[in-house]
Amino acid sequence: MTKITRIYYQNSTNNRKRKAKVKTLLHLSLYFLITLLCILSSPVLAKVPNAINSSYQPANTTIINTVSVSLLEQGKMLYDAGRFAEAVQVLQQAAEKYKQQEDNLRLAITLSNLSLAYQQLGAWTEAKQAITGSLNLLRASNKKQNWQVLAQSLDIQGRLQLAMGEAEEALATWQQTAEIYKQAKNHNGVVRSQINQAQAWRTKGFYTRAVKILKEVDRQLQSQPDSIEKAVALRSLGDAQLVAGNLEESQDALNRSLMIAENLKSQPHIAASLFSLGNYARTQQQRKQAINYYQQTIQISSSPLVKVQAQLNLLSLLIQDREQPLTVQSLLSSIQSQLQQLPPSRAAIYAQINFAQSLMKLSIGDRDRKSPQFPVFSPEQIAQLLETTVQQSRSLGDKRAEAYALLSFGSLYQKTQQLSKAQSLTQQGLVLAQTSNAQDIAYRLEWQLGKLLRAQKDIKGAIAAYDAAVESLKSLRNDLVAVNQDVQFNFRDSVEPVYRESVELLLQSPDGNLDKLLDKARQRIEALQLAELDNFFQEACLQGESVPLDRVANQENPTAILYPIILPEELQVIVKIPKQNLQHYSTKISQTEVEEVLTQLRKTLVNPAATNAIKNQSQQVYNWLIQPIESQLAKSKVNTLVFVLDGSLRNLPMAALYDGKKYLVEKYAIALSVGLQLQNPKRLMRQQLRALTAGLTQPPPDFPNFGPLPAIKSEINLIASAGVSTTSLLDKDFTRKALENKVNTVPFNVVHLATHGQFSSRAENTFILAASGPIKVRDFNILLRGRDESRPGAVELLFLSACQTAAGDNRATLGLAGAAVRAGARSTLASLWQIDDESTALFVGEFYRELQGNEITKAEALRQAQLKLLRHPNYNAPCFWSAYVLVGNWL
């Protein structure tokens, strides 16, 4: 080779190397830019410790060493640190530089990050403008290598759409995102998009589709090799399943995430999975397990923030039960020290507020429970801590965090009776919450303002504040169960009292139109009932068309509607009698006394030998609820009573109330409603009744606490002999799969399930037994509503025979209401406790004979069947006939 040739060859080779190097640099440059997208780490329902892709190496920062990229990276770091207002300022500077340089790719990425930061601040208009600008730039370039950036920007747009209540649009966006990720073979991106889609489906009310997607995500993850990405995805899935209420699936995914992190010896991810498992156990009220998980997290975590969050959760558990004072003392010292070392951020501020709230519970709240063994902090010490959180929020420009800090600060002064200061702080916080669209904080500030105004005798102002709180809760309905968990959200403590206190105020108001006030009060009780069901199912469960009960009661056979309301110092009853204005009456009696009477009566009712005691106790309840209007009921010729029951009253069958001579069932047909609106208010058409029946005479081996039910065969035969066309599944043939198959292939308008079942205040503990195991209440929606798409026609009646309320659960009938709603049936008939199965068979046969053979309502058919037992020499005790209740459409 000549010298010239050698030079040419070297130059040519060098050119190829330079081109390859440039190409490599461009790919690395693009990769570096992609890692700066804040979206990479966290699906809507997941929390992951690191926001930058785990494969990113800091050395790559030398590839592009310009001021603009430095600004972009600074913005990303500020966002990850929870310093959102500062992130906005830096990202705005970066965007301006990219715009001047006409670098559209980096500008698009910067605008996406800017949109996310705006979302955190509640600045929806600015967030929308930023993400729209990003997407316009990316679509205009139409370069295949930019697809992943486009997908991640779309992901951010989906978050914004869901936050603004545009679930349909968010779903479409995430479906598009998933397709792009599939083409790019980005499996983690596909998983994120699918988890987000499940959240959108749930928000739209399509629980079945959400579950199907989450199961598909789980299937995909099982086929992937172990990696940090898989551990993160499983943790995301577990967190999503927990929010969706799929508890077994949540625990399984979180355990698998932990196992992978342990196999890979990744301490941050081990700690993160343990923390999620602690939250799972806490949600399940598995206190010891939760404490154990939090303690492990504290021991393992290298993240100061995760460590202190675990300590705070552990502290709140220990304070709740006033246990382990030495451990509490140690925790307090450790938390105080670590909080001082955290750099300012929203997460750090929330941790400090969490700590202040625990200190208030320890030192100010529940004074009767305080013990000298526990440390006590002065209000001044707590105030100093909260003053620091307010100042830090202001320095960060984080209005949401400041609003939350002011909420707690106002609460402190309320507890110490410094009402003027408390009101001023609360009003300041409310302005900030409203301007930053923080509805979950705004409703609590409105509620707090209402309590403060009420304490200062400003009843009109207090009612207005409570009205605003209820409206904020209404707007939050679809998101109520997914509110930021850092804001210690608890339904019994933080939602239910808003409605009850509001009703109490309305009924005490000296001003205004009485009929309007009463109507408003009963609407509040309905809103509470819906909120309870939403909380029970962890989703907004009642959707669609409904008709006010009043209209149905006025048009159909004479029906009175009663709304008993248990308040702290009195029992109020609002009554609607056909073609009359609303009226109300009350009994001055404390909630504690009411609960004691109701609890004792509930225990007595199940005793067949306690008839006299039942009459005496139930007459007291009769005098509260019925006696004041019994003459008006007779004058209006009312023959049906519909109760919208409150609290522990739901545990009692109204049929057993006694007036001194007769039981209520001897005078009226009786039904229950879960609200003031009735779904599908139509009479049962007198066509041939067709029943899908399923029965289990012997429970599965795994359920030894449930005894055999040999009379079930007779029960099902009596249904057929009443003239009802039946399709039956009995014993081993009664499986979930077989029932689902029959639901989709057999024509029916009645579902009769004769098997053990349990109603509970927790959805996961509400179920019926099949030969294949329990069918949980959540699955009723899948089983029975699934036929709507292929076989139109409503289920007229769901009959749950041999079921019972969970022992020791004074809110167990929430599960019964949940079963009624979940099934989508117009009416649900069930028993509050398990009854002798021979009397059950007799009752069932009579009920179907009345329903099939006479032109009567379902409520009247129930009444006639109950009277059949009441007049039977062996079954005349209330424990046999009174347990049956009809929920929903009584027509």
Short mmCIF file of N, CA, C and O in Angstrom, two decimals, residues 808-845:
data_model
loop_
_atom_site.label_atom_id
_atom_site.label_comp_id
_atom_site.label_asym_id
_atom_site.label_seq_id
_atom_site.Cartn_x
_atom_site.Cartn_y
_atom_site.Cartn_z
N GLY A 808 -70.29 -8.71 65.40
CA GLY A 808 -69.51 -7.65 65.99
C GLY A 808 -69.30 -6.44 65.10
O GLY A 808 -68.59 -5.51 65.48
N ASP A 809 -69.91 -6.41 63.93
CA ASP A 809 -69.73 -5.30 62.99
C ASP A 809 -71.00 -4.47 62.99
O ASP A 809 -72.00 -4.85 62.39
N ASN A 810 -70.99 -3.32 63.68
CA ASN A 810 -72.23 -2.55 63.82
C ASN A 810 -72.56 -1.74 62.57
O ASN A 810 -73.58 -1.05 62.54
N ARG A 811 -71.73 -1.85 61.55
CA ARG A 811 -72.04 -1.20 60.27
C ARG A 811 -72.13 -2.23 59.15
O ARG A 811 -72.00 -1.91 57.98
N ALA A 812 -72.39 -3.48 59.54
CA ALA A 812 -72.32 -4.58 58.57
C ALA A 812 -73.37 -4.46 57.47
O ALA A 812 -73.15 -4.95 56.35
N THR A 813 -74.50 -3.83 57.77
CA THR A 813 -75.53 -3.74 56.73
C THR A 813 -75.12 -2.83 55.59
O THR A 813 -75.81 -2.77 54.57
N LEU A 814 -74.01 -2.13 55.74
CA LEU A 814 -73.45 -1.41 54.59
C LEU A 814 -73.14 -2.41 53.48
O LEU A 814 -73.29 -2.12 52.30
N GLY A 815 -72.71 -3.61 53.88
CA GLY A 815 -72.45 -4.67 52.89
C GLY A 815 -73.71 -5.12 52.20
O GLY A 815 -73.69 -5.46 51.01
N LEU A 816 -74.82 -5.16 52.93
CA LEU A 816 -76.09 -5.51 52.31
C LEU A 816 -76.50 -4.46 51.29
O LEU A 816 -76.90 -4.79 50.16
N ALA A 817 -76.38 -3.19 51.66
CA ALA A 817 -76.68 -2.12 50.71
C ALA A 817 -75.74 -2.20 49.51
O ALA A 817 -76.15 -2.00 48.37
N GLY A 818 -74.48 -2.52 49.79
CA GLY A 818 -73.50 -2.65 48.72
C GLY A 818 -73.84 -3.77 47.76
O GLY A 818 -73.73 -3.63 46.55
N ALA A 819 -74.28 -4.90 48.31
CA ALA A 819 -74.68 -6.04 47.47
C ALA A 819 -75.85 -5.65 46.58
O ALA A 819 -75.90 -6.00 45.39
N ALA A 820 -76.80 -4.91 47.16
CA ALA A 820 -77.98 -4.49 46.39
C ALA A 820 -77.58 -3.60 45.23
O ALA A 820 -78.03 -3.76 44.09
N VAL A 821 -76.69 -2.64 45.52
CA VAL A 821 -76.25 -1.70 44.48
C VAL A 821 -75.41 -2.42 43.43
O VAL A 821 -75.57 -2.23 42.23
N ARG A 822 -74.49 -3.28 43.91
CA ARG A 822 -73.53 -3.91 43.01
C ARG A 822 -74.19 -4.83 42.01
O ARG A 822 -73.74 -4.98 40.88
N ALA A 823 -75.25 -5.50 42.45
CA ALA A 823 -75.90 -6.47 41.57
C ALA A 823 -76.62 -5.79 40.41
O ALA A 823 -76.86 -6.41 39.38
N GLY A 824 -76.97 -4.53 40.58
CA GLY A 824 -77.72 -3.85 39.54
C GLY A 824 -79.16 -4.30 39.46
O GLY A 824 -79.88 -3.98 38.51
N ALA A 825 -79.63 -5.08 40.46
CA ALA A 825 -81.01 -5.54 40.48
C ALA A 825 -81.92 -4.42 40.97
O ALA A 825 -81.51 -3.57 41.77
N ARG A 826 -83.16 -4.42 40.49
CA ARG A 826 -84.09 -3.40 40.95
C ARG A 826 -84.42 -3.55 42.43
O ARG A 826 -84.67 -2.57 43.12
N SER A 827 -84.42 -4.79 42.91
CA SER A 827 -84.71 -5.05 44.31
C SER A 827 -83.79 -6.15 44.81
O SER A 827 -83.43 -7.06 44.06
N THR A 828 -83.45 -6.07 46.09
CA THR A 828 -82.67 -7.13 46.73
C THR A 828 -83.38 -7.53 48.01
O THR A 828 -83.74 -6.67 48.82
N LEU A 829 -83.57 -8.83 48.20
CA LEU A 829 -84.20 -9.36 49.40
C LEU A 829 -83.16 -10.23 50.11
O LEU A 829 -82.57 -11.12 49.50
N ALA A 830 -82.94 -9.95 51.39
CA ALA A 830 -81.91 -10.69 52.12
C ALA A 830 -82.28 -10.75 53.59
O ALA A 830 -83.20 -10.07 54.06
N SER A 831 -81.54 -11.57 54.34
CA SER A 831 -81.77 -11.70 55.78
C SER A 831 -80.62 -11.07 56.55
O SER A 831 -79.46 -11.16 56.14
N LEU A 832 -80.96 -10.42 57.67
CA LEU A 832 -79.95 -9.78 58.50
C LEU A 832 -79.20 -10.78 59.37
O LEU A 832 -78.13 -10.49 59.87
N TRP A 833 -79.80 -11.92 59.62
CA TRP A 833 -79.12 -13.00 60.34
C TRP A 833 -79.61 -14.34 59.79
O TRP A 833 -80.64 -14.42 59.14
N GLN A 834 -78.84 -15.37 60.04
CA GLN A 834 -79.19 -16.69 59.52
C GLN A 834 -80.36 -17.26 60.31
O GLN A 834 -80.41 -17.19 61.54
N ILE A 835 -81.29 -17.86 59.60
CA ILE A 835 -82.52 -18.37 60.19
C ILE A 835 -82.59 -19.87 59.98
O ILE A 835 -81.97 -20.41 59.05
N ASP A 836 -83.33 -20.54 60.84
CA ASP A 836 -83.60 -21.96 60.67
C ASP A 836 -83.97 -22.23 59.22
O ASP A 836 -84.86 -21.59 58.66
N ASP A 837 -83.27 -23.21 58.58
CA ASP A 837 -83.44 -23.34 57.13
C ASP A 837 -84.78 -23.95 56.73
O ASP A 837 -85.25 -23.77 55.62
N GLU A 838 -85.47 -24.63 57.65
CA GLU A 838 -86.81 -25.14 57.33
C GLU A 838 -87.81 -23.99 57.27
O GLU A 838 -88.68 -23.95 56.39
N SER A 839 -87.72 -23.05 58.23
CA SER A 839 -88.61 -21.89 58.18
C SER A 839 -88.29 -21.02 56.98
O SER A 839 -89.17 -20.40 56.39
N THR A 840 -87.00 -20.98 56.61
CA THR A 840 -86.61 -20.22 55.42
C THR A 840 -87.27 -20.79 54.18
O THR A 840 -87.79 -20.05 53.33
N ALA A 841 -87.26 -22.11 54.05
CA ALA A 841 -87.89 -22.75 52.90
C ALA A 841 -89.38 -22.42 52.84
O ALA A 841 -89.93 -22.11 51.77
N LEU A 842 -90.04 -22.46 53.99
CA LEU A 842 -91.47 -22.13 54.06
C LEU A 842 -91.71 -20.68 53.65
O LEU A 842 -92.61 -20.38 52.86
N PHE A 843 -90.86 -19.78 54.16
CA PHE A 843 -90.98 -18.36 53.83
C PHE A 843 -90.77 -18.12 52.34
O PHE A 843 -91.53 -17.40 51.69
N VAL A 844 -89.73 -18.75 51.78
CA VAL A 844 -89.40 -18.55 50.37
C VAL A 844 -90.54 -19.02 49.47
O VAL A 844 -90.94 -18.32 48.52
N GLY A 845 -91.08 -20.19 49.77
CA GLY A 845 -92.18 -20.70 48.95
C GLY A 845 -93.37 -19.76 48.96
O GLY A 845 -93.98 -19.48 47.91
#
